[in-house]
Amino acid sequence: MESTSRCPMIDFDHNSPEHSADPAGSYRGIRESVKVGWTEAHGGYWVLSDYASVFDAARNDDVFSSRRTKYGGEGLSVVIPKTPHHDHIPIELDPPEFRKYRKIVNPVSAPAAVEKMKSMVDRHVAGFIDSVIEGGKCDLTSVIGVPSIVTIEWLGLDVSEWRRYSEAHFQVLAGIPGTDEHTRAVEVDFPYLANRIRQRIADRRAEPRDDIISYLVRQEIDGEPLDDHDTFAIVDLLISGGVGTTASLVSNSLVWLARHPDVRRRLIDDPSLMDHAVEEFLRYFSPTQALARTVLQDIEFHGCPMKKGDRVLLSWASANRDPELFDNPDEVDIDRWPNRHTAFGIGVHRCAGSHLGRYMSRALIEQVLQRMPDYEIDFDALETYPRQGVNTGYQRIPTIFTPGKRILTDYTLM
């Protein structure tokens, strides 16, 4: 490690195979040495690894911007490297413009709105488990598809295509660029799905229904109807946030519980522990590992000379393992409370879907534990996400369990 004009330098790439093999350990190395460092990977960017620096940057939108700029190339501004992608609103906006759009999103993601969705979520959870429960074995990731189908139905898109939405977004965030799967997602699936979304927006303008797209097309910004571009940008963000993060959290949590039967038994015997357990899983696994910002002005930040145009990675995952804030941060403690984790972000950009994400996570984990209490995972056959720089999780979880009975007679998994 050496000091330069962008001191201190670190050897780090959150998209590398080395990082994906042990994300927590990779961040720990930075946090225990420099806390804030500069890497030359992907054209160069700062890495914020401790709670204090992540907290301060996330709450300073005047300096650490989320909007698209010329710096760092073209594409989605909140990831490094930027990826070719449609605009995402409001995550790619800064205040005060950000607040105009967030005001539209908040009512449909608030606790009261989630309360109305619970029966729909519960039905899909039951239906997905029903699809495998009689066989006594499954790939547990097939059950974890619930967040995808819930998101697509909630928005008002074609539910029969939920798998395609899920796979396309997975490939962009966690797949390997250059593979056939990643190329198909970028060149075939995303253009197809974008056209489907735009057509549904047009349909709902002509004939509104009781869904989120119908709600969005009736909204206004500065006294003018929300146009097709902005409606699409909001919908695409809601899909991106809805189909991957909760699945990531649940897959990590269920694998961990399989390794820790004593904690699993506590949760089975006393479901009232689940809320605090979910918060601890959010802290420990941090399904969205990190997001990016762009520096808008020269600044001395936590002892480092940052320049206008510098790209910055805010690691929620690393902040959540900072021993300055959390006792025994590398251990899961389902009794940990209070739990000031950063899994949903910090500041104005804090995740609007946190309430729904929490409920879906609890419903999935709770029902798997209740209906498959003795599930066993073939740990040798587990497959993690190929890239774990943005989301972590498992793409294959071979599982056996005592067969059970279906509980829904009128549910067909599409």
Short mmCIF file of C-alpha atoms in Angstrom, two decimals:
data_model
loop_
_atom_site.label_atom_id
_atom_site.label_comp_id
_atom_site.label_asym_id
_atom_site.label_seq_id
_atom_site.Cartn_x
_atom_site.Cartn_y
_atom_site.Cartn_z
CA MET A 1 0.00 0.00 0.00
CA GLU A 2 1.45 3.39 -0.94
CA SER A 3 0.47 7.03 -0.77
CA THR A 4 -0.05 9.10 -3.92
CA SER A 5 -2.01 12.24 -4.68
CA ARG A 6 -5.07 10.04 -4.21
CA CYS A 7 -3.90 8.49 -0.99
CA PRO A 8 -4.04 5.81 0.13
CA MET A 9 -3.93 3.36 -2.79
CA ILE A 10 -5.54 -0.05 -2.42
CA ASP A 11 -5.64 -3.17 -4.58
CA PHE A 12 -9.38 -3.75 -4.85
CA ASP A 13 -12.11 -4.58 -7.36
CA HIS A 14 -15.55 -5.45 -6.02
CA ASN A 15 -16.41 -7.14 -9.32
CA SER A 16 -13.41 -9.48 -9.26
CA PRO A 17 -13.57 -13.24 -8.61
CA GLU A 18 -11.30 -12.73 -5.61
CA HIS A 19 -13.75 -10.32 -4.00
CA SER A 20 -16.76 -12.49 -4.86
CA ALA A 21 -15.09 -15.43 -3.11
CA ASP A 22 -15.16 -13.56 0.22
CA PRO A 23 -16.85 -10.13 0.07
CA ALA A 24 -16.89 -9.65 3.84
CA GLY A 25 -13.20 -10.48 4.16
CA SER A 26 -12.32 -8.28 1.21
CA TYR A 27 -13.99 -5.26 2.78
CA ARG A 28 -12.59 -6.11 6.21
CA GLY A 29 -9.07 -5.77 4.84
CA ILE A 30 -9.79 -2.19 3.75
CA ARG A 31 -11.70 -1.27 6.89
CA GLU A 32 -8.93 -2.51 9.18
CA SER A 33 -6.18 -0.70 7.27
CA VAL A 34 -7.27 2.56 5.64
CA LYS A 35 -11.11 2.80 5.86
CA VAL A 36 -11.16 5.04 2.76
CA GLY A 37 -8.92 4.18 -0.18
CA TRP A 38 -8.41 4.66 -3.93
CA THR A 39 -8.31 1.79 -6.40
CA GLU A 40 -7.34 2.03 -10.07
CA ALA A 41 -9.89 -0.61 -11.11
CA HIS A 42 -12.55 0.44 -13.64
CA GLY A 43 -10.89 3.79 -14.31
CA GLY A 44 -10.39 4.51 -10.62
CA TYR A 45 -12.75 5.02 -7.69
CA TRP A 46 -12.77 5.62 -3.96
CA VAL A 47 -13.99 2.89 -1.61
CA LEU A 48 -15.70 3.89 1.64
CA SER A 49 -15.61 0.93 4.01
CA ASP A 50 -16.35 2.21 7.52
CA TYR A 51 -19.70 3.26 8.95
CA ALA A 52 -18.70 6.89 9.56
CA SER A 53 -17.53 7.63 6.00
CA VAL A 54 -20.46 5.80 4.40
CA PHE A 55 -22.91 7.64 6.66
CA ASP A 56 -21.38 11.06 5.94
CA ALA A 57 -21.22 10.59 2.17
CA ALA A 58 -24.75 9.18 1.88
CA ARG A 59 -26.15 12.24 3.64
CA ASN A 60 -24.23 14.80 1.57
CA ASP A 61 -25.98 14.96 -1.79
CA ASP A 62 -24.42 18.34 -2.60
CA VAL A 63 -21.01 16.69 -2.93
CA PHE A 64 -21.75 12.99 -3.50
CA SER A 65 -24.21 12.95 -6.38
CA SER A 66 -26.42 10.12 -7.60
CA ARG A 67 -27.34 11.73 -10.92
CA ARG A 68 -25.88 10.84 -14.28
CA THR A 69 -22.82 12.88 -15.22
CA LYS A 70 -20.11 12.68 -17.87
CA TYR A 71 -17.70 11.24 -15.34
CA GLY A 72 -17.09 7.50 -15.40
CA GLY A 73 -18.69 6.98 -18.80
CA GLU A 74 -22.26 6.39 -19.91
CA GLY A 75 -24.82 4.29 -18.13
CA LEU A 76 -26.39 3.66 -14.75
CA SER A 77 -24.76 6.11 -12.35
CA VAL A 78 -25.15 4.21 -9.08
CA VAL A 79 -22.96 1.24 -9.99
CA ILE A 80 -19.26 0.90 -10.83
CA PRO A 81 -18.51 0.41 -13.61
CA LYS A 82 -21.52 2.11 -15.13
CA THR A 83 -23.67 -0.34 -17.05
CA PRO A 84 -25.71 0.41 -20.19
CA HIS A 85 -29.17 0.79 -18.78
CA HIS A 86 -32.31 2.89 -18.95
CA ASP A 87 -32.63 5.82 -16.57
CA HIS A 88 -33.72 4.88 -13.07
CA ILE A 89 -35.88 7.43 -11.28
CA PRO A 90 -35.66 8.64 -8.57
CA ILE A 91 -32.44 6.86 -7.52
CA GLU A 92 -30.48 8.72 -10.23
CA LEU A 93 -31.69 12.14 -9.12
CA ASP A 94 -30.48 14.55 -6.44
CA PRO A 95 -32.56 16.87 -4.27
CA PRO A 96 -34.60 18.93 -4.86
CA GLU A 97 -35.63 17.13 -8.10
CA PHE A 98 -35.40 13.79 -6.31
CA ARG A 99 -38.08 14.73 -3.78
CA LYS A 100 -40.68 15.47 -6.47
CA TYR A 101 -40.51 11.89 -7.72
CA ARG A 102 -40.02 10.24 -4.35
CA LYS A 103 -43.25 11.94 -3.26
CA ILE A 104 -44.99 9.93 -5.98
CA VAL A 105 -43.41 6.61 -4.99
CA ASN A 106 -43.81 6.89 -1.21
CA PRO A 107 -47.59 6.34 -0.93
CA VAL A 108 -47.51 3.02 -2.82
CA SER A 109 -44.60 1.67 -0.77
CA ALA A 110 -45.61 2.94 2.68
CA PRO A 111 -46.60 0.58 5.53
CA ALA A 112 -50.31 1.13 4.85
CA ALA A 113 -49.85 0.12 1.21
CA VAL A 114 -47.83 -2.96 2.16
CA GLU A 115 -50.57 -3.97 4.60
CA LYS A 116 -52.98 -4.22 1.67
CA MET A 117 -50.48 -6.40 -0.23
CA LYS A 118 -49.92 -8.97 2.49
CA SER A 119 -52.62 -11.38 1.34
CA MET A 120 -51.17 -11.36 -2.17
CA VAL A 121 -47.65 -11.97 -0.86
CA ASP A 122 -48.85 -14.76 1.44
CA ARG A 123 -50.71 -16.44 -1.40
CA HIS A 124 -47.62 -16.50 -3.61
CA VAL A 125 -45.42 -17.76 -0.76
CA ALA A 126 -47.87 -20.59 -0.12
CA GLY A 127 -48.17 -21.35 -3.82
CA PHE A 128 -44.44 -21.48 -4.44
CA ILE A 129 -43.91 -23.82 -1.49
CA ASP A 130 -46.88 -25.92 -2.64
CA SER A 131 -45.13 -26.40 -5.97
CA VAL A 132 -42.33 -28.40 -4.30
CA ILE A 133 -43.65 -29.55 -0.90
CA GLU A 134 -44.97 -32.96 -1.98
CA GLY A 135 -41.72 -34.03 -3.62
CA GLY A 136 -39.45 -33.78 -0.59
CA LYS A 137 -36.66 -32.14 -2.54
CA CYS A 138 -36.11 -28.98 -4.55
CA ASP A 139 -33.71 -26.27 -5.54
CA LEU A 140 -34.66 -23.80 -2.82
CA THR A 141 -34.08 -20.89 -5.19
CA SER A 142 -37.29 -21.95 -6.95
CA VAL A 143 -39.21 -20.94 -3.82
CA ILE A 144 -37.31 -17.67 -3.53
CA GLY A 145 -38.81 -16.42 -6.81
CA VAL A 146 -41.73 -14.96 -4.83
CA PRO A 147 -40.39 -11.35 -4.78
CA SER A 148 -40.19 -11.35 -8.57
CA ILE A 149 -43.75 -12.45 -9.20
CA VAL A 150 -45.07 -10.14 -6.44
CA THR A 151 -43.28 -7.16 -8.01
CA ILE A 152 -44.53 -7.90 -11.52
CA GLU A 153 -48.13 -8.44 -10.39
CA TRP A 154 -48.05 -5.32 -8.16
CA LEU A 155 -46.89 -3.16 -11.06
CA GLY A 156 -49.52 -4.53 -13.42
CA LEU A 157 -47.22 -6.28 -15.89
CA ASP A 158 -47.73 -9.72 -17.44
CA VAL A 159 -47.25 -12.17 -14.55
CA SER A 160 -46.49 -15.01 -16.96
CA GLU A 161 -43.20 -13.26 -17.81
CA TRP A 162 -41.90 -12.86 -14.24
CA ARG A 163 -39.07 -15.34 -14.78
CA ARG A 164 -37.78 -13.39 -17.75
CA TYR A 165 -37.73 -10.13 -15.80
CA SER A 166 -35.96 -11.87 -12.93
CA GLU A 167 -33.30 -13.55 -15.04
CA ALA A 168 -32.53 -10.44 -17.10
CA HIS A 169 -31.95 -8.28 -14.04
CA PHE A 170 -29.93 -11.03 -12.37
CA GLN A 171 -27.60 -11.26 -15.36
CA VAL A 172 -26.96 -7.51 -15.47
CA LEU A 173 -26.24 -7.23 -11.74
CA ALA A 174 -24.62 -10.57 -10.94
CA GLY A 175 -23.86 -12.38 -14.21
CA ILE A 176 -20.53 -12.47 -16.03
CA PRO A 177 -20.21 -10.01 -18.95
CA GLY A 178 -19.36 -11.80 -22.18
CA THR A 179 -21.21 -15.02 -21.36
CA ASP A 180 -24.08 -16.13 -23.57
CA GLU A 181 -26.55 -15.57 -20.72
CA HIS A 182 -25.37 -12.03 -20.02
CA THR A 183 -25.29 -11.14 -23.72
CA ARG A 184 -28.81 -12.47 -24.24
CA ALA A 185 -30.07 -10.43 -21.28
CA VAL A 186 -28.55 -7.21 -22.61
CA GLU A 187 -29.23 -7.66 -26.32
CA VAL A 188 -32.50 -9.63 -26.36
CA ASP A 189 -34.37 -9.70 -23.07
CA PHE A 190 -34.01 -6.10 -21.95
CA PRO A 191 -35.13 -4.61 -25.28
CA TYR A 192 -38.07 -7.03 -25.36
CA LEU A 193 -39.10 -6.29 -21.78
CA ALA A 194 -38.67 -2.55 -22.27
CA ASN A 195 -41.14 -2.70 -25.15
CA ARG A 196 -43.55 -4.70 -23.00
CA ILE A 197 -43.38 -2.10 -20.24
CA ARG A 198 -43.91 0.78 -22.66
CA GLN A 199 -46.90 -0.97 -24.17
CA ARG A 200 -48.39 -1.55 -20.73
CA ILE A 201 -47.91 2.14 -19.88
CA ALA A 202 -49.82 3.05 -23.05
CA ASP A 203 -52.54 0.52 -22.20
CA ARG A 204 -53.00 1.94 -18.71
CA ARG A 205 -53.23 5.49 -19.98
CA ALA A 206 -56.09 4.35 -22.19
CA GLU A 207 -57.70 1.99 -19.68
CA PRO A 208 -56.52 2.31 -16.04
CA ARG A 209 -56.76 -0.60 -13.62
CA ASP A 210 -55.95 -1.17 -9.97
CA ASP A 211 -52.17 -1.43 -10.26
CA ILE A 212 -49.06 0.70 -9.86
CA ILE A 213 -48.61 1.61 -13.51
CA SER A 214 -52.18 2.93 -13.59
CA TYR A 215 -51.37 4.95 -10.48
CA LEU A 216 -48.18 6.37 -12.00
CA VAL A 217 -49.73 7.55 -15.26
CA ARG A 218 -52.18 9.67 -13.25
CA GLN A 219 -49.42 11.53 -11.36
CA GLU A 220 -48.00 14.98 -12.08
CA ILE A 221 -44.61 16.68 -11.82
CA ASP A 222 -44.62 20.49 -11.63
CA GLY A 223 -48.25 20.51 -12.73
CA GLU A 224 -47.63 18.37 -15.82
CA PRO A 225 -48.62 14.72 -16.27
CA LEU A 226 -45.82 12.22 -15.66
CA ASP A 227 -44.54 11.49 -19.16
CA ASP A 228 -43.77 8.09 -20.64
CA HIS A 229 -40.00 8.40 -20.12
CA ASP A 230 -40.30 9.14 -16.41
CA THR A 231 -43.03 6.54 -15.89
CA PHE A 232 -40.85 3.91 -17.53
CA ALA A 233 -37.81 4.99 -15.47
CA ILE A 234 -39.75 4.57 -12.22
CA VAL A 235 -41.20 1.20 -13.24
CA ASP A 236 -37.80 -0.13 -14.32
CA LEU A 237 -36.26 0.91 -11.00
CA LEU A 238 -39.07 -0.77 -9.06
CA ILE A 239 -38.46 -3.98 -11.00
CA SER A 240 -34.71 -3.80 -10.46
CA GLY A 241 -35.15 -3.25 -6.73
CA GLY A 242 -37.95 -5.78 -6.36
CA VAL A 243 -36.76 -8.89 -8.17
CA GLY A 244 -33.26 -9.30 -6.74
CA THR A 245 -32.60 -7.88 -3.30
CA THR A 246 -35.17 -9.81 -1.28
CA ALA A 247 -34.28 -13.06 -3.04
CA SER A 248 -30.64 -12.37 -2.18
CA LEU A 249 -31.45 -11.85 1.50
CA VAL A 250 -33.68 -14.90 1.79
CA SER A 251 -31.26 -17.25 0.03
CA ASN A 252 -28.40 -16.20 2.29
CA SER A 253 -30.57 -16.44 5.39
CA LEU A 254 -31.92 -19.92 4.67
CA VAL A 255 -28.45 -21.28 3.92
CA TRP A 256 -27.14 -19.77 7.16
CA LEU A 257 -30.04 -21.23 9.15
CA ALA A 258 -29.31 -24.66 7.67
CA ARG A 259 -25.80 -24.36 9.12
CA HIS A 260 -27.10 -23.18 12.51
CA PRO A 261 -29.91 -25.55 13.59
CA ASP A 262 -30.05 -24.11 17.10
CA VAL A 263 -31.07 -20.69 15.79
CA ARG A 264 -33.43 -22.30 13.28
CA ARG A 265 -35.15 -24.15 16.12
CA ARG A 266 -35.53 -20.92 18.13
CA LEU A 267 -37.26 -19.25 15.18
CA ILE A 268 -39.53 -22.24 14.57
CA ASP A 269 -40.54 -22.40 18.22
CA ASP A 270 -40.97 -18.65 18.65
CA PRO A 271 -41.93 -16.75 15.47
CA SER A 272 -42.05 -13.52 17.49
CA LEU A 273 -38.25 -13.49 17.16
CA MET A 274 -38.49 -13.19 13.39
CA ASP A 275 -38.64 -9.40 13.09
CA HIS A 276 -35.34 -8.90 14.90
CA ALA A 277 -33.86 -11.88 13.04
CA VAL A 278 -34.71 -10.32 9.67
CA GLU A 279 -33.06 -7.05 10.73
CA GLU A 280 -29.94 -8.97 11.72
CA PHE A 281 -29.93 -10.88 8.43
CA LEU A 282 -30.22 -7.54 6.63
CA ARG A 283 -27.19 -6.24 8.51
CA TYR A 284 -25.11 -9.37 8.16
CA PHE A 285 -25.83 -10.19 4.52
CA SER A 286 -26.49 -6.68 3.12
CA PRO A 287 -28.27 -7.87 -0.05
CA THR A 288 -27.30 -4.64 -1.84
CA GLN A 289 -23.60 -4.61 -1.06
CA ALA A 290 -22.70 -1.16 -2.32
CA LEU A 291 -23.83 1.71 -4.54
CA ALA A 292 -21.92 4.53 -6.19
CA ARG A 293 -21.82 8.31 -6.17
CA THR A 294 -19.94 10.98 -8.16
CA VAL A 295 -17.99 13.79 -6.47
CA LEU A 296 -19.25 17.19 -7.65
CA GLN A 297 -16.52 19.37 -6.11
CA ASP A 298 -13.01 19.05 -4.73
CA ILE A 299 -13.17 18.08 -1.07
CA GLU A 300 -11.03 16.74 1.75
CA PHE A 301 -13.11 13.82 2.99
CA HIS A 302 -12.09 11.69 5.95
CA GLY A 303 -8.46 12.63 5.30
CA CYS A 304 -8.54 11.91 1.56
CA PRO A 305 -8.25 14.51 -1.25
CA MET A 306 -11.21 13.82 -3.52
CA LYS A 307 -11.50 15.62 -6.85
CA LYS A 308 -14.50 16.73 -8.88
CA GLY A 309 -15.55 13.84 -11.10
CA ASP A 310 -14.13 11.11 -8.87
CA ARG A 311 -16.31 8.05 -8.55
CA VAL A 312 -17.03 6.71 -5.06
CA LEU A 313 -18.30 3.32 -3.87
CA LEU A 314 -20.33 3.41 -0.64
CA SER A 315 -20.21 -0.07 0.86
CA TRP A 316 -23.33 -0.69 2.91
CA ALA A 317 -22.05 -4.22 3.52
CA SER A 318 -18.76 -3.07 4.99
CA ALA A 319 -20.40 -0.38 7.13
CA ASN A 320 -22.64 -3.11 8.53
CA ARG A 321 -19.57 -5.04 9.74
CA ASP A 322 -17.86 -2.04 11.38
CA PRO A 323 -16.87 -2.96 14.97
CA GLU A 324 -17.00 0.73 15.89
CA LEU A 325 -20.79 0.44 15.74
CA PHE A 326 -21.60 -3.26 16.08
CA ASP A 327 -20.36 -5.66 18.75
CA ASN A 328 -19.08 -8.92 17.24
CA PRO A 329 -20.04 -7.71 13.75
CA ASP A 330 -18.99 -10.92 11.99
CA GLU A 331 -21.45 -12.99 14.00
CA VAL A 332 -25.21 -13.28 13.49
CA ASP A 333 -27.07 -12.37 16.68
CA ILE A 334 -30.82 -12.51 16.18
CA ASP A 335 -31.27 -10.77 19.53
CA ARG A 336 -29.22 -7.74 18.44
CA TRP A 337 -31.19 -4.59 19.17
CA PRO A 338 -31.14 -1.77 18.35
CA ASN A 339 -29.76 -2.55 14.92
CA ARG A 340 -28.67 0.56 13.02
CA HIS A 341 -27.76 -1.27 9.83
CA THR A 342 -27.38 0.41 6.45
CA ALA A 343 -28.88 -2.39 4.34
CA PHE A 344 -31.55 -0.07 2.90
CA GLY A 345 -29.16 2.84 2.48
CA ILE A 346 -28.93 6.14 4.35
CA GLY A 347 -30.24 9.62 3.67
CA VAL A 348 -32.84 10.74 1.16
CA HIS A 349 -32.14 7.77 -1.12
CA ARG A 350 -32.99 5.23 1.55
CA CYS A 351 -34.87 2.37 -0.14
CA ALA A 352 -38.56 3.14 -0.60
CA GLY A 353 -39.33 -0.57 -0.81
CA SER A 354 -37.93 -1.43 2.61
CA HIS A 355 -41.34 -2.15 4.15
CA LEU A 356 -42.34 -4.57 1.40
CA GLY A 357 -38.89 -6.16 1.38
CA ARG A 358 -39.05 -6.80 5.10
CA TYR A 359 -42.49 -8.37 4.88
CA MET A 360 -41.64 -10.63 1.94
CA SER A 361 -38.43 -11.74 3.66
CA ARG A 362 -40.22 -12.58 6.87
CA ALA A 363 -43.06 -14.39 5.07
CA LEU A 364 -40.67 -16.53 3.03
CA ILE A 365 -38.30 -17.46 5.84
CA GLU A 366 -41.12 -18.09 8.29
CA GLN A 367 -43.10 -20.33 5.94
CA VAL A 368 -40.08 -22.35 4.84
CA LEU A 369 -39.26 -22.96 8.52
CA GLN A 370 -42.85 -23.91 9.36
CA ARG A 371 -43.51 -26.14 6.34
CA MET A 372 -40.01 -27.55 5.78
CA PRO A 373 -38.64 -27.48 9.36
CA ASP A 374 -36.11 -30.26 8.77
CA TYR A 375 -34.77 -29.03 5.42
CA GLU A 376 -31.19 -30.05 4.67
CA ILE A 377 -28.98 -28.40 2.08
CA ASP A 378 -26.28 -30.11 0.04
CA PHE A 379 -23.60 -27.56 0.91
CA ASP A 380 -21.09 -29.07 -1.53
CA ALA A 381 -23.45 -28.36 -4.43
CA LEU A 382 -24.28 -24.75 -3.53
CA GLU A 383 -23.66 -22.20 -6.27
CA THR A 384 -23.20 -18.54 -5.38
CA TYR A 385 -23.86 -15.62 -7.71
CA PRO A 386 -21.01 -15.37 -10.25
CA ARG A 387 -20.43 -11.70 -9.32
CA GLN A 388 -21.18 -10.45 -5.82
CA GLY A 389 -20.23 -6.79 -6.13
CA VAL A 390 -23.82 -5.47 -6.05
CA ASN A 391 -25.95 -8.39 -4.82
CA THR A 392 -24.81 -11.53 -2.99
CA GLY A 393 -26.66 -14.79 -2.85
CA TYR A 394 -27.10 -18.28 -4.24
CA GLN A 395 -28.28 -19.34 -7.68
CA ARG A 396 -28.53 -23.02 -6.72
CA ILE A 397 -29.52 -24.47 -3.31
CA PRO A 398 -30.15 -28.27 -3.57
CA THR A 399 -32.42 -29.18 -0.65
CA ILE A 400 -34.21 -32.20 0.80
CA PHE A 401 -36.97 -32.25 3.44
CA THR A 402 -39.84 -34.35 4.72
CA PRO A 403 -42.66 -34.12 2.15
CA GLY A 404 -45.76 -32.19 3.16
CA LYS A 405 -49.21 -31.32 1.87
CA ARG A 406 -50.29 -28.54 -0.43
CA ILE A 407 -52.51 -25.90 1.16
CA LEU A 408 -53.87 -24.13 -1.94
CA THR A 409 -56.15 -25.86 -4.40
CA ASP A 410 -56.46 -23.03 -6.90
CA TYR A 411 -52.86 -21.86 -7.39
CA THR A 412 -50.86 -22.60 -10.52
CA LEU A 413 -47.22 -21.51 -10.67
CA MET A 414 -46.59 -19.80 -13.99
#
